[in-house]
Amino acid sequence: AYWRQDVVPEPSVRAVALRQEPPPLLVAERVNATGSRRVKRLLLAEDYDGILQVAREQLEGNAHALDVCVALTERADERAQKKLALGVEAPLVIDSTEPEVHIAALELYPGRAVVNSINLENGTQKLAALLPAVVEHGAVVVALTIDEQGMALTAERKLAIARRIYDICTQEYGLAPEDLIVDVLTFPLTTGQ
């Protein structure tokens, strides 16, 4: 028997409930080249086992899912996503600002992905580019309470934006309501604010 690089073993996938009891769903964010110098160095060195180790450490820390951003301005890298999809038993939360990256990731991912994130910063342009692929691949989407005026700061605006995104996703694109997670973007206040 021998191993060929063009033959990829079937992934080991397990179901993870997005609604955790007790809440919340914990999404680890260290497998992110834009937020982690360590992961960026590992990506540039093409050390996929090192990236997998970072992911496993996050899961050992009780994370339920992994936020993954492995695109670099230096180059794109699909191998890291494949390695993670095959090497961890947790859903990947595909993180990018570019719909094309999300779509490419959805086509590669063997499980049910979570797309992070959509918003209305540029009106419905990003939704129109991304939601057909989200629905086609049975993915879940995280919606941020951001619109053309920026990030909502009051509860009323957050709710209004969330309702608008919900209506567009469910009524115009047929996304199931349970496949939409709203991130209301709450941040702790710092001294002086």
Coordinates of C-alpha atoms in Angstrom, one line a residue:
A1 CA 0.0 0.0 0.0
Y2 CA 1.1 3.5 -0.6
W3 CA -0.1 7.0 -0.1
R4 CA -0.7 9.4 -3.0
Q5 CA -1.0 13.2 -2.5
D6 CA -3.9 13.4 -4.9
V7 CA -6.0 11.0 -2.8
V8 CA -7.5 12.6 0.2
P9 CA -9.0 10.4 3.0
E10 CA -12.6 10.9 3.9
P11 CA -12.9 13.4 6.8
S12 CA -14.0 12.4 10.2
V13 CA -17.1 14.6 10.8
R14 CA -19.3 14.8 13.8
A15 CA -22.4 16.9 14.4
V16 CA -22.1 19.9 16.7
A17 CA -25.2 21.7 17.8
L18 CA -25.1 25.4 17.1
R19 CA -27.5 25.9 20.1
Q20 CA -25.4 24.7 23.0
E21 CA -26.9 23.7 26.4
P22 CA -25.8 25.5 28.4
P23 CA -25.2 28.4 26.0
P24 CA -23.2 30.0 24.4
L25 CA -21.7 28.4 21.3
L26 CA -17.9 29.0 21.8
V27 CA -16.1 29.9 18.5
A28 CA -12.3 29.9 18.8
E29 CA -10.6 32.6 16.8
R30 CA -6.9 31.7 16.8
V31 CA -6.9 29.9 13.4
N32 CA -6.9 33.3 11.8
A33 CA -4.0 34.7 9.8
T34 CA -5.2 38.2 10.2
G35 CA -5.5 38.0 14.0
S36 CA -2.7 35.6 14.9
R37 CA 0.9 36.1 14.1
R38 CA 1.6 32.5 14.9
V39 CA -0.9 31.2 12.4
K40 CA 0.3 33.7 9.8
R41 CA 3.9 32.5 10.3
L42 CA 2.8 28.8 10.0
L43 CA 0.9 29.5 6.8
L44 CA 3.8 31.3 5.2
A45 CA 6.0 28.3 6.2
E46 CA 3.4 25.9 4.8
D47 CA 3.4 24.2 8.2
Y48 CA -0.1 22.7 8.1
D49 CA 0.6 20.3 11.0
G50 CA 1.4 23.4 13.1
I51 CA -1.9 25.0 12.1
L52 CA -3.7 21.8 12.9
Q53 CA -2.1 21.9 16.3
V54 CA -3.3 25.4 16.9
A55 CA -6.8 24.2 16.0
R56 CA -6.6 21.2 18.3
E57 CA -5.4 23.4 21.2
Q58 CA -8.5 25.6 20.7
L59 CA -10.8 22.6 20.8
E60 CA -9.0 21.3 23.9
G61 CA -9.9 24.7 25.4
N62 CA -13.6 23.8 25.1
A63 CA -14.3 25.6 21.8
H64 CA -17.3 24.2 19.9
A65 CA -16.3 25.6 16.4
L66 CA -13.2 27.1 14.8
D67 CA -13.2 30.5 13.1
V68 CA -10.9 30.0 10.1
C69 CA -9.2 32.7 8.0
V70 CA -6.3 31.3 6.0
A71 CA -6.2 33.8 3.2
L72 CA -3.1 36.0 3.2
T73 CA -2.4 39.0 1.0
E74 CA 0.8 37.2 0.1
R75 CA -1.1 34.3 -1.4
A76 CA -4.3 32.2 -1.1
D77 CA -4.1 28.8 0.5
E78 CA -6.7 26.1 0.3
R79 CA -4.5 23.3 1.7
A80 CA -4.8 24.7 5.3
Q81 CA -8.6 24.5 5.1
K82 CA -8.5 20.9 3.8
K83 CA -6.1 19.9 6.5
L84 CA -8.4 21.4 9.2
A85 CA -11.5 19.9 7.7
L86 CA -9.9 16.5 7.8
G87 CA -8.0 16.9 11.0
V88 CA -10.6 18.2 13.5
E89 CA -14.0 17.1 14.5
A90 CA -15.5 20.6 14.8
P91 CA -17.4 22.8 12.4
L92 CA -15.3 25.5 10.6
V93 CA -16.5 29.0 10.6
I94 CA -15.2 30.4 7.3
D95 CA -14.1 34.0 7.9
S96 CA -13.4 36.4 5.1
T97 CA -14.6 39.8 3.8
E98 CA -14.7 38.5 0.2
P99 CA -17.7 36.5 -1.1
E100 CA -15.5 34.7 -3.6
V101 CA -13.4 33.3 -0.7
H102 CA -16.5 32.1 1.1
I103 CA -17.9 30.5 -2.1
A104 CA -14.6 28.7 -2.8
A105 CA -14.4 27.5 0.8
L106 CA -18.0 26.2 0.6
E107 CA -17.2 24.2 -2.5
L108 CA -14.2 22.5 -0.7
Y109 CA -15.7 22.0 2.7
P110 CA -17.0 18.4 3.3
G111 CA -19.3 19.3 6.2
R112 CA -21.9 22.0 7.0
A113 CA -19.9 25.2 7.2
V114 CA -20.7 28.4 9.0
V115 CA -20.1 31.6 6.9
N116 CA -18.8 34.5 8.9
S117 CA -20.1 37.1 8.1
I118 CA -22.6 39.1 6.2
N119 CA -23.8 42.6 6.8
L120 CA -25.4 45.5 4.9
E121 CA -22.4 47.8 4.9
N122 CA -22.6 48.0 1.1
G123 CA -26.3 47.6 0.9
T124 CA -27.4 44.2 -0.4
Q125 CA -24.5 43.7 -2.7
K126 CA -22.6 41.2 -0.5
L127 CA -25.8 39.3 0.3
A128 CA -26.6 38.9 -3.4
A129 CA -23.1 37.6 -4.1
L130 CA -23.0 35.1 -1.3
L131 CA -26.5 33.9 -0.2
P132 CA -27.2 31.7 -3.3
A133 CA -24.1 29.7 -2.5
V134 CA -24.9 29.6 1.2
V135 CA -28.3 28.2 0.5
E136 CA -27.0 25.8 -2.2
H137 CA -24.4 24.3 0.2
G138 CA -26.7 24.2 3.2
A139 CA -24.5 26.5 5.2
V140 CA -25.3 28.6 8.2
V141 CA -24.5 32.3 8.1
V142 CA -23.5 34.8 10.8
A143 CA -25.0 38.3 10.3
L144 CA -23.5 41.4 11.8
T145 CA -25.6 44.4 12.8
I146 CA -23.9 46.7 10.4
D147 CA -25.6 48.7 7.6
E148 CA -24.9 51.6 5.3
Q149 CA -24.7 53.9 8.3
G150 CA -22.1 51.7 10.1
M151 CA -22.2 49.5 13.1
A152 CA -25.4 49.9 15.1
L153 CA -24.8 51.2 18.6
T154 CA -28.3 51.1 20.2
A155 CA -30.5 48.2 20.8
E156 CA -33.2 49.6 18.6
R157 CA -30.8 50.0 15.6
K158 CA -29.3 46.5 16.2
L159 CA -32.8 45.0 16.1
A160 CA -33.8 47.0 13.0
I161 CA -30.8 45.8 11.1
A162 CA -31.2 42.2 12.3
R163 CA -34.8 42.2 11.1
R164 CA -33.8 43.7 7.7
I165 CA -31.1 41.0 7.2
Y166 CA -33.5 38.3 8.4
D167 CA -36.2 39.4 6.0
I168 CA -33.8 39.5 3.1
C169 CA -32.2 36.1 3.9
T170 CA -35.4 34.2 4.5
Q171 CA -37.8 35.9 2.1
E172 CA -35.6 36.7 -0.8
Y173 CA -33.1 33.8 -0.7
G174 CA -35.0 31.1 1.1
L175 CA -32.5 30.7 3.9
A176 CA -34.1 28.8 6.8
P177 CA -34.5 31.0 9.9
E178 CA -32.5 28.5 12.0
D179 CA -29.6 28.9 9.6
L180 CA -29.1 32.6 10.5
I181 CA -27.0 33.6 13.5
V182 CA -27.1 37.3 14.4
D183 CA -24.0 38.8 16.0
V184 CA -25.1 42.1 17.6
L185 CA -21.5 43.1 18.1
T186 CA -21.4 44.0 21.7
F187 CA -18.1 45.3 23.0
P188 CA -17.2 46.2 26.6
L189 CA -17.0 49.9 27.3
T190 CA -13.5 51.2 28.1
T191 CA -12.7 53.9 30.5
G192 CA -13.4 57.4 29.1
Q193 CA -16.3 56.4 26.9

